Coordinates of C-alpha atoms in Angstrom, one line a residue:
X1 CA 89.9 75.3 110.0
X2 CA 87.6 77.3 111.8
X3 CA 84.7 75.7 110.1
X4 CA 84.7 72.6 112.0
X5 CA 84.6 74.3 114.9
X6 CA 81.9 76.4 114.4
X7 CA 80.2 73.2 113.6
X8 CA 80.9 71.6 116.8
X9 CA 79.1 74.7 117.7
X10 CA 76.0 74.4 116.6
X11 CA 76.6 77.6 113.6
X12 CA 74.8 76.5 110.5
X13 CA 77.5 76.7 108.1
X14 CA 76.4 76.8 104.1
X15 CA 77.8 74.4 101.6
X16 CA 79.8 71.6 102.0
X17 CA 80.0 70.1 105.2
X18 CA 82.6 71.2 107.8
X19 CA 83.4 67.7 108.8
X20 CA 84.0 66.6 104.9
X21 CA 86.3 70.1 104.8
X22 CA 88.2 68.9 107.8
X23 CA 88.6 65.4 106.0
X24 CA 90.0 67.3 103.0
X25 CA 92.4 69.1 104.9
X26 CA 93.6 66.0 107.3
X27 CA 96.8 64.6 104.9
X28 CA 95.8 61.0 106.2
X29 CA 92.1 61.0 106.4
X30 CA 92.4 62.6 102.7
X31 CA 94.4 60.0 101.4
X32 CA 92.6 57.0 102.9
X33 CA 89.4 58.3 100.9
X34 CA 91.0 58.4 97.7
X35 CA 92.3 55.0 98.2
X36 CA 89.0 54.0 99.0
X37 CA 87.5 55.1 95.5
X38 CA 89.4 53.9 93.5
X39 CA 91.4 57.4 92.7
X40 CA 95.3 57.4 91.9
X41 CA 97.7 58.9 94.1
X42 CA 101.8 58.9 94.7
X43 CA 102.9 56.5 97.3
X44 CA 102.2 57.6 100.4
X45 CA 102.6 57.3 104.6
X46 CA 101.6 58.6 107.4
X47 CA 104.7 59.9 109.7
X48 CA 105.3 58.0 112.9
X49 CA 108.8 58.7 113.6
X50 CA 112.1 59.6 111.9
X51 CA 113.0 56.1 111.7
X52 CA 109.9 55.0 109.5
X53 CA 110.1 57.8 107.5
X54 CA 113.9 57.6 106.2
X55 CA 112.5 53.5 105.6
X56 CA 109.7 54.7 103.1
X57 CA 112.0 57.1 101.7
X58 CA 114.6 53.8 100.9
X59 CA 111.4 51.8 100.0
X60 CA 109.9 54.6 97.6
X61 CA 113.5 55.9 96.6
X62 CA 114.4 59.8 97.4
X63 CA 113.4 62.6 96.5
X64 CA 110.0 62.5 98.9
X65 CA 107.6 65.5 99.9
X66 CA 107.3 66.1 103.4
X67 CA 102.8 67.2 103.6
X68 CA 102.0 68.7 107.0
X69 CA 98.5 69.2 107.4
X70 CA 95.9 72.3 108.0
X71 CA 98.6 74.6 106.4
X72 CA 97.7 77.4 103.8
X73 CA 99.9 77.8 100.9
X74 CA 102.2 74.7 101.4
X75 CA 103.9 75.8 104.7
X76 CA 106.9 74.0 105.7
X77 CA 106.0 71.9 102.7
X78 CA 109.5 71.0 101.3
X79 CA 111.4 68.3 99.1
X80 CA 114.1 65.8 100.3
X81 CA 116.6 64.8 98.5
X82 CA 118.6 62.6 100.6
X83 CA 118.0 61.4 104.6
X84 CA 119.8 64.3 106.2
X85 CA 117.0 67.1 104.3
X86 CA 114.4 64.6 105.2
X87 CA 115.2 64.8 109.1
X88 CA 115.5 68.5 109.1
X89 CA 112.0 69.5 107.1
X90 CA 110.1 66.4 109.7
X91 CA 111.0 68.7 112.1
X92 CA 110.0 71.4 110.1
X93 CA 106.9 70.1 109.3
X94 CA 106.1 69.0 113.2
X95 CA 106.9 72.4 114.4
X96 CA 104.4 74.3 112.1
X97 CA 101.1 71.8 112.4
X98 CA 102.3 70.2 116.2
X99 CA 99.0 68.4 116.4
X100 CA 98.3 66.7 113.4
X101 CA 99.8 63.7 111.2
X102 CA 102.7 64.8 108.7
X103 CA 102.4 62.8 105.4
X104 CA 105.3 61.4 103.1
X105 CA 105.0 60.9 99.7
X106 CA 107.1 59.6 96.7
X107 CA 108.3 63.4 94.8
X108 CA 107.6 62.7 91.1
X109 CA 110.0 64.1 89.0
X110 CA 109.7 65.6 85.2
X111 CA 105.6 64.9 85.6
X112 CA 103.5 67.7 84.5
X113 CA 100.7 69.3 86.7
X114 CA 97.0 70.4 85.9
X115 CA 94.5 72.4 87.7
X116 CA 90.6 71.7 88.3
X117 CA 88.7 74.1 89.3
X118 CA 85.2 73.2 89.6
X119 CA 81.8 73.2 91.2
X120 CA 79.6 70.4 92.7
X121 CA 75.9 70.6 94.3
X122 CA 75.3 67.7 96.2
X123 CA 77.9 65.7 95.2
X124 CA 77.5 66.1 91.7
X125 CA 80.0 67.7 89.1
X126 CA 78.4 71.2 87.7
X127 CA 81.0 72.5 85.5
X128 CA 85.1 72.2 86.2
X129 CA 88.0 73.7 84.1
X130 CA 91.2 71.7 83.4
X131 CA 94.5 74.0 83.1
X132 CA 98.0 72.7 82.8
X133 CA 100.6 74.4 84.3
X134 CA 104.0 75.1 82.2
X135 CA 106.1 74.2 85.3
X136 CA 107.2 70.7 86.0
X137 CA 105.4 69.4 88.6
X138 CA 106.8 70.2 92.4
X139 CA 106.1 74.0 92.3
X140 CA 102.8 75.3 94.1
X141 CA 100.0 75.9 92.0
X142 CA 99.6 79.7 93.3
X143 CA 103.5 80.1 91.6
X144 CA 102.8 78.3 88.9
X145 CA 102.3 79.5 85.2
X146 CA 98.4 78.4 83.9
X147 CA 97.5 77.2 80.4
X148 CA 93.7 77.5 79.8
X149 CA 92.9 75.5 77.3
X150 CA 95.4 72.9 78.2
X151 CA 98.0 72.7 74.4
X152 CA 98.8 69.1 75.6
X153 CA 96.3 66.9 76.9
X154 CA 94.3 64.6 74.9
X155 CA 90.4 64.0 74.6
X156 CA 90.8 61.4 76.1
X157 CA 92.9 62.6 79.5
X158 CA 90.2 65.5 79.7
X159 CA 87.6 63.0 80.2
X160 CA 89.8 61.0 82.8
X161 CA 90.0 64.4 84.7
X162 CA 86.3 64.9 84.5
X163 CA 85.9 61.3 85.9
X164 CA 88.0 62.0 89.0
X165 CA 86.8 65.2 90.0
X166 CA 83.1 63.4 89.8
X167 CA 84.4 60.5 91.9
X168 CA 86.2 63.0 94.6
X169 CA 82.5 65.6 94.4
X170 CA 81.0 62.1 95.4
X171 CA 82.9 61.1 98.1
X172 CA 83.2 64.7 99.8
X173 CA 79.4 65.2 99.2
X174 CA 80.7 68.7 97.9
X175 CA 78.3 71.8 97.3
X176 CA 80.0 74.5 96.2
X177 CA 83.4 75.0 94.5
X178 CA 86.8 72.8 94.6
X179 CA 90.1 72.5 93.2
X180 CA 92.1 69.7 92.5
X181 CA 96.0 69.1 91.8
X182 CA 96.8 66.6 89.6
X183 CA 100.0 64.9 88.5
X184 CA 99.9 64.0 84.9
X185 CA 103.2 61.6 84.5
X186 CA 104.2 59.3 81.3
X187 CA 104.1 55.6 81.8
X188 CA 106.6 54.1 79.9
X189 CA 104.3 50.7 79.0
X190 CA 101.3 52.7 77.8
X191 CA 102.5 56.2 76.4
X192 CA 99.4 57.2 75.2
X193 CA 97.6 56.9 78.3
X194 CA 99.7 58.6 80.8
X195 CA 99.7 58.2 84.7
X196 CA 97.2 60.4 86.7
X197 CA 97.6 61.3 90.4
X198 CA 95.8 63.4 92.5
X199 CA 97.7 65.2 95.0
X200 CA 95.7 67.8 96.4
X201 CA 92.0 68.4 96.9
X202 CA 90.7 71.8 98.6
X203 CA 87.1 72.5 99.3
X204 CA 87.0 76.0 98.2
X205 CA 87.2 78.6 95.5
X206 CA 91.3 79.1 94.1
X207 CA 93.0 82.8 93.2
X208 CA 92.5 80.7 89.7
X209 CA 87.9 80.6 90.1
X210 CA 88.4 84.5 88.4
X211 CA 91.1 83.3 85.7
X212 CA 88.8 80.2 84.5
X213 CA 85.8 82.0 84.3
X214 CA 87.6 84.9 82.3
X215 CA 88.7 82.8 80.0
X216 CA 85.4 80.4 79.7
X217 CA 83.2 82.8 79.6
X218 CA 81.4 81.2 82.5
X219 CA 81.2 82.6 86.3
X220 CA 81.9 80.0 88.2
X221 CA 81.7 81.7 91.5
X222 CA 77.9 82.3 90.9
X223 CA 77.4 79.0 90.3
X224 CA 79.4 77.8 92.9
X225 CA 77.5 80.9 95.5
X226 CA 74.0 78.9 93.9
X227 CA 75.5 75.7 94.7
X228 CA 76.2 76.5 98.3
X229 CA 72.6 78.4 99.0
X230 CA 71.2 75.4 97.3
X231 CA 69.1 77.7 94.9
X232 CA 68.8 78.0 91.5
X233 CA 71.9 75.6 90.8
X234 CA 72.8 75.2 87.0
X235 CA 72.3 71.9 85.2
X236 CA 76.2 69.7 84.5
X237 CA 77.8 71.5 81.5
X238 CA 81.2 70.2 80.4
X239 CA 82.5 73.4 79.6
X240 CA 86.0 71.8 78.5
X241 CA 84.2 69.5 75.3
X242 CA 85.6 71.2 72.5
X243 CA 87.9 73.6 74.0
X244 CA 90.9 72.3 72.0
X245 CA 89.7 74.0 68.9
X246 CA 89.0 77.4 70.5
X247 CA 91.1 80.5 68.3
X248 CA 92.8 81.7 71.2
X249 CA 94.6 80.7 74.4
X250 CA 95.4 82.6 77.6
X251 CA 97.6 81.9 80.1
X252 CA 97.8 83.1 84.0
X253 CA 102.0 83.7 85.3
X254 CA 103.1 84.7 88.9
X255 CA 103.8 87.7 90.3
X256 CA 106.4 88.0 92.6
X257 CA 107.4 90.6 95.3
X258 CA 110.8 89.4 95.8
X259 CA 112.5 93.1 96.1
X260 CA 110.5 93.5 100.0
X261 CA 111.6 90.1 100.8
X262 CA 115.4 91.2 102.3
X263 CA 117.4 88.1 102.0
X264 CA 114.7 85.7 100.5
X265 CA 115.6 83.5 98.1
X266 CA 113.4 83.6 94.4
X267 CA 113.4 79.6 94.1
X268 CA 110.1 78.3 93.0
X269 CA 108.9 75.2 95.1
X270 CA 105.7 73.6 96.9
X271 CA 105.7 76.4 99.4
X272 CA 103.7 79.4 97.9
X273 CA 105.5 82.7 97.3
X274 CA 103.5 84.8 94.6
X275 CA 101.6 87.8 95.9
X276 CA 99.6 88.3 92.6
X277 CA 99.1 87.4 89.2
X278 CA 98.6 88.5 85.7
X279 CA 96.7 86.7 83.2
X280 CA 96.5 87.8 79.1
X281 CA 94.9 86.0 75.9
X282 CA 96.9 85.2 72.7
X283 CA 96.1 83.4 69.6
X284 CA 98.8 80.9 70.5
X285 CA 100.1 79.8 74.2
X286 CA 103.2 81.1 73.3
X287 CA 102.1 84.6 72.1
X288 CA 99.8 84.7 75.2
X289 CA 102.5 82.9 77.9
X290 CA 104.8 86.2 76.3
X291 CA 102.3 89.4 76.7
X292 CA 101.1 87.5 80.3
X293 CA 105.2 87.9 81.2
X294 CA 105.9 91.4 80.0
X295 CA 102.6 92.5 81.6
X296 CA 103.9 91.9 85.1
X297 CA 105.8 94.1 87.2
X298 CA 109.8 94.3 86.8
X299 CA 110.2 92.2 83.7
X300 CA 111.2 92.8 80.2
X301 CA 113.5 91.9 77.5
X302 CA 116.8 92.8 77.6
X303 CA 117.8 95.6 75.5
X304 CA 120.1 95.8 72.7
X305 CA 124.0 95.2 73.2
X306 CA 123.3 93.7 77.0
X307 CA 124.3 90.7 78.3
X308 CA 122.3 86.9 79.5
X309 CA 123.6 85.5 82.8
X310 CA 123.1 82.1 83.7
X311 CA 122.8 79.5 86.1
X312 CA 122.3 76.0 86.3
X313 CA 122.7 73.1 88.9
X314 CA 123.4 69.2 88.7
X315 CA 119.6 68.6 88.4
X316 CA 119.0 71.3 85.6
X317 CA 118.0 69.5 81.9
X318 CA 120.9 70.4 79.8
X319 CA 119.2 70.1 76.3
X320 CA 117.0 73.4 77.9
X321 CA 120.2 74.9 79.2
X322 CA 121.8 75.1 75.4
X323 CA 118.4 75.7 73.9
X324 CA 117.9 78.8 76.4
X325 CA 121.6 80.2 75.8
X326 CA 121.8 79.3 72.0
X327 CA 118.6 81.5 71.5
X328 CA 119.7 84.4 73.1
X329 CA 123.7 84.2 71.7
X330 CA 121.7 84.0 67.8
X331 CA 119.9 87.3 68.8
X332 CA 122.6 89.4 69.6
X333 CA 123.4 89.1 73.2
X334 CA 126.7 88.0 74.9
X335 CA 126.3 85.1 77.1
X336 CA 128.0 84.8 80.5
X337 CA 127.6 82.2 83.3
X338 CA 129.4 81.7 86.9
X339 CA 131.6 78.7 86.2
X340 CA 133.9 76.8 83.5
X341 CA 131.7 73.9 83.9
X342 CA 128.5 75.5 83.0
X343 CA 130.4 77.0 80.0
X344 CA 131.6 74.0 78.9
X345 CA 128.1 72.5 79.3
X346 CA 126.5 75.2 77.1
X347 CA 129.9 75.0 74.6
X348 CA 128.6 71.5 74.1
X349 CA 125.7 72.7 72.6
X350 CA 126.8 74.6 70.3
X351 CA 127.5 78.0 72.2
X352 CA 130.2 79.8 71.7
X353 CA 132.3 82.4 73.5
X354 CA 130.5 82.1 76.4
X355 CA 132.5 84.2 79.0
X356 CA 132.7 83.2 82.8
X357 CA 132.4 85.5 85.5
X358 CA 132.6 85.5 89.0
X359 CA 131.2 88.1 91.8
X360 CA 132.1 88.4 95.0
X361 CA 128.4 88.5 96.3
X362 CA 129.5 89.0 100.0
X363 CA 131.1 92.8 99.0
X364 CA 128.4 94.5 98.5
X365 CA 130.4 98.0 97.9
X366 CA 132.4 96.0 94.8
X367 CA 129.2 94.1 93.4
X368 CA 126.8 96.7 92.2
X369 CA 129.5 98.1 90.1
X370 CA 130.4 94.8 88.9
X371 CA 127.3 93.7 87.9
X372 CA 126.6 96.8 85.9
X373 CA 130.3 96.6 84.1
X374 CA 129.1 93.1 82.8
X375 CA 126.0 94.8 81.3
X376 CA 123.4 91.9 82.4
X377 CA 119.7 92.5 81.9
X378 CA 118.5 89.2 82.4
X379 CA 119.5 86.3 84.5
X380 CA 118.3 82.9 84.0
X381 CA 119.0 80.7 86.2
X382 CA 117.6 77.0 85.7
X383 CA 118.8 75.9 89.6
X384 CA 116.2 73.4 90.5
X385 CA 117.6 72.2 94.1
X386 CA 116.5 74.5 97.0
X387 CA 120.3 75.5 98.5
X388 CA 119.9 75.1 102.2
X389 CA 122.3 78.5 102.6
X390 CA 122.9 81.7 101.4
X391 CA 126.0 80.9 100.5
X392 CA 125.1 78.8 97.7
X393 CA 126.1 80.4 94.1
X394 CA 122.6 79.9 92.6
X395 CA 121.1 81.8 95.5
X396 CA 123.4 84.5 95.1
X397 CA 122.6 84.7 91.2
X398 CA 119.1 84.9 91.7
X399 CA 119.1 87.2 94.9
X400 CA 121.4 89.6 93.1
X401 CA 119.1 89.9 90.3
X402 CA 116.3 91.1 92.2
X403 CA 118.4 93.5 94.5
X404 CA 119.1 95.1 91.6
X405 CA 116.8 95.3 89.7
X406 CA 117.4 92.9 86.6
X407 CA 114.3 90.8 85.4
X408 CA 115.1 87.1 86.3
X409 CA 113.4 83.6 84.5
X410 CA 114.1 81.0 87.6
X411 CA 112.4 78.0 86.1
X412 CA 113.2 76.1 83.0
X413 CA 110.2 75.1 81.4
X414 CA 109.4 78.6 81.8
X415 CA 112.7 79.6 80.6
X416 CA 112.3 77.2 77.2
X417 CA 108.7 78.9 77.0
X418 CA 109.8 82.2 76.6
X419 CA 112.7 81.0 74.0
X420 CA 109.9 79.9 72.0
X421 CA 107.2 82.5 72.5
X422 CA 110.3 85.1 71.4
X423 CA 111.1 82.2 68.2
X424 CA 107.6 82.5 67.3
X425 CA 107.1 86.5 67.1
X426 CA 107.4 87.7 62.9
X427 CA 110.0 89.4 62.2
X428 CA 110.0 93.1 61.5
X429 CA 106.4 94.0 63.8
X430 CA 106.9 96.9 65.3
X431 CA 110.0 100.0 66.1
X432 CA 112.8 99.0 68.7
X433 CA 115.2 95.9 68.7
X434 CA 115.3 93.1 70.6
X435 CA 118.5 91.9 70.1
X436 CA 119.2 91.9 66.3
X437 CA 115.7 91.7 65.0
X438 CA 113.5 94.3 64.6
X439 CA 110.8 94.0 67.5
X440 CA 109.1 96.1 70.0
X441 CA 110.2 94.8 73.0
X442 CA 107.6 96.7 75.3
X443 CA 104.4 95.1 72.9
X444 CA 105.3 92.5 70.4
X445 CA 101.6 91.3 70.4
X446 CA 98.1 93.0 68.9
X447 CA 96.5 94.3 71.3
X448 CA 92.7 92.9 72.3
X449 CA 89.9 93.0 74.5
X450 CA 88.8 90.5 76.5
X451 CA 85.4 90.4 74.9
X452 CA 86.9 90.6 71.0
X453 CA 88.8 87.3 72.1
X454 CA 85.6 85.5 72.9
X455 CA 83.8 86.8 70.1
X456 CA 86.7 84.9 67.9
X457 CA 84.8 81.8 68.7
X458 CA 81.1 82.5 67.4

């Protein structure tokens, strides 16, 4: 954070104020503050040694996130499962950020995430976008698939949003942008009015400022510039009022550069991997979650006559599992997976014939061939434990889909997205087959401008 130092300095530095930046980024200081108005968070500590930490993670119950601080795209960020993953990612976490206090907090599990990005001057909300991300909760933002509007938040969770982000602008004294990471998770005694958690606040523009002010229609870098000069600062809009009846949705995905990565494994998780990103509109999230996928590079439907490999761990949902592989057996394609036990698992659900194979991933000479004899063009594999080797199967499936060349879903809300953006397309659109109905696999979708979408709500 070079910021505070040219602070300490005596550099004037613009905007908000160096020492609230450094309190943003300090995992303890940060958390104290929100404790102190009054905002939600997961259970959290401050790491003093192994021995305390492996007590919270008993007191809290595993899994737990292991937070270093002053790190950029959640470095040697990681998820612990038991004591023995927890010990090794401490000292992880130590290594990376020496200096500074490693936090531990509870790891929700099957919450959903959203996204504010917004602007303050002064302390005071200007405008802010609310976009929920299609992954569960537990992968980083910058990997994670974007829904702006939000299809499944309430009026009334939207405002509850707007309240926080006003009550952290306040305590930060912010001018200038901000985004926020929030864990939206069910509560069981109130269903309606679900849990909200913020678990990351940083006080500057996201990759996402661009995306939000595409699809809004508003250019919240300008205002956020005008908010840090401190001249000619718009008045508080709340650009999200009303949003749930606009015609048209758009959607923001990942892109990936696995293929100059030798050796690294495509898992998505809290550490950032994505390189880029392609966003697209549609007149439904899953029509625009579907053009936003097939306009990145190295993915596309599988053709005609090919086969679906997948993959799934003890942690995958199983009801996703057989809704992912029943989709794909209806259409045409033979399904295979790695192991009797995943068969039998997707046999369950009313798949049949699934065939098992088996590569032997450490022959490299044998495996290419293999591969291509089992005609896969597309692997799915719904793993959602990091393996901590190479020789795990999962990481093998995945790895061997990049190396050569086959598109590969690795997340399974992702996975049950594109199941029903493909359920959704008419039948009969356009000239070549996916599997055995008549689409165009290339462009399912109408075509449109950016500017014809907007006009759709005048």
């Amino acid at each position: 954070n070079i910021a505070l130092r040219l602070h300490q300095n005596e550099v004037k530095v613009l905007g908000t104020s160096p020492e609230k930046i450094d309190a943003a980024e300090d995992r303890h200081r940060f958390s104290q503050i929100l404790d102190s108005i009054g905002v939600d968070q997961p259970a959290w500590k401050e790491l003093v040694s192994v021995a305390d930490a492996e007590k919270f993670a008993d007191a809290v119950g595993y899994p737990v996130l292991i937070r270093p601080s002053y790190v950029l795209s959640g470095a040697a960020m990681n998820v612990a499962y038991d004591a023995e993953a927890l010990r090794s990612n401490l000292e992880l976490a130590a290594s990376v950020s020496p200096e500074h206090p490693v936090v531990v907090t509870k790891f929700i599990r099957g919450a959903r995430e959203l996204d504010i990005d917004a602007v303050a001057s002064n302390g005071e909300l200007i405008k802010h976008a609310v976009s929920e991300h299609i992954e569960d909760a537990g992968v980083h933002s910058g990997d994670a698939s974007l829904i702006l509007p939000p299809a499944n938040l309430s009026a009334e969770v939207l405002e509850r949003v707007k309240d926080i982000g006003n009550k952290v602008a306040r305590a930060f004294e912010i001018s200038g942008p901000f985004n926020m990471q929030i864990i939206m998770q069910k509560n069981e005694q109130t269903p309606d009015h679900p849990d909200l958690k913020v678990i990351e606040c940083n006080l500057r523009a996201s990759r996402s400022f661009p995306f939000v002010s595409k699809v809004m229609d508003s250019n919240f870098v300008e205002a956020a510039t005008r908010a840090i000069v401190g001249e000619g600062v718009p008045k508080p809009v709340d650009l999200m009022k009303g949003s749930d009846k606009w015609p048209y949705t758009a959607i923001k995905v990942p892109q990936f550069s696995w293929t100059r990565l030798a050796g690294a494994d495509p898992f998505l998780g809290v550490e950032m991997s994505s390189t880029g990103e392609v966003a697209c509109f549609g007149k439904t999230p899953e029509e625009a979650y579907l053009v936003s996928l097939l306009s990145t590079n190295g993915f596309r439907l599988p053709a005609p006559g090919k086969s679906v490999y997948v993959g799934i761990d003890n942690l995958t949902e199983t009801r996703i599992a057989q809704k992912v592989a029943k989709h794909f057996a209806a259409a045409g394609y033979p399904v295979l997976t790695d192991s009797e036990a995943t068969a039998q698992v997707l046999a369950d659900g009313g798949v049949s014939g699934v065939k098992v194979i088996k590569f032997d991933y450490d022959n490299r000479r044998t495996l290419r061939d293999a591969v291509f004899d089992s005609n896969i063009d597309l692997v799915v594999n719904l793993a959602k434990l990091r393996p901590s080797d190479k020789a795990n199967s999962n990481y093998a499936m995945r790895r061997m889909a990049v190396d050569f060349g086959i598109p590969l879903v690795n997340d399974q809300r992702c996975a049950e997205m594109l199941v029903d953006a493909l359920e959704a397309l008419p039948q009969g659109t356009a000239t070549a087959l996916y599997g055995s109905q008549e689409l165009n696999i290339e462009t399912p979708v109408d075509v449109k401008s950016w500017q014809q979408y907007l006009d759709m709500r005048k």
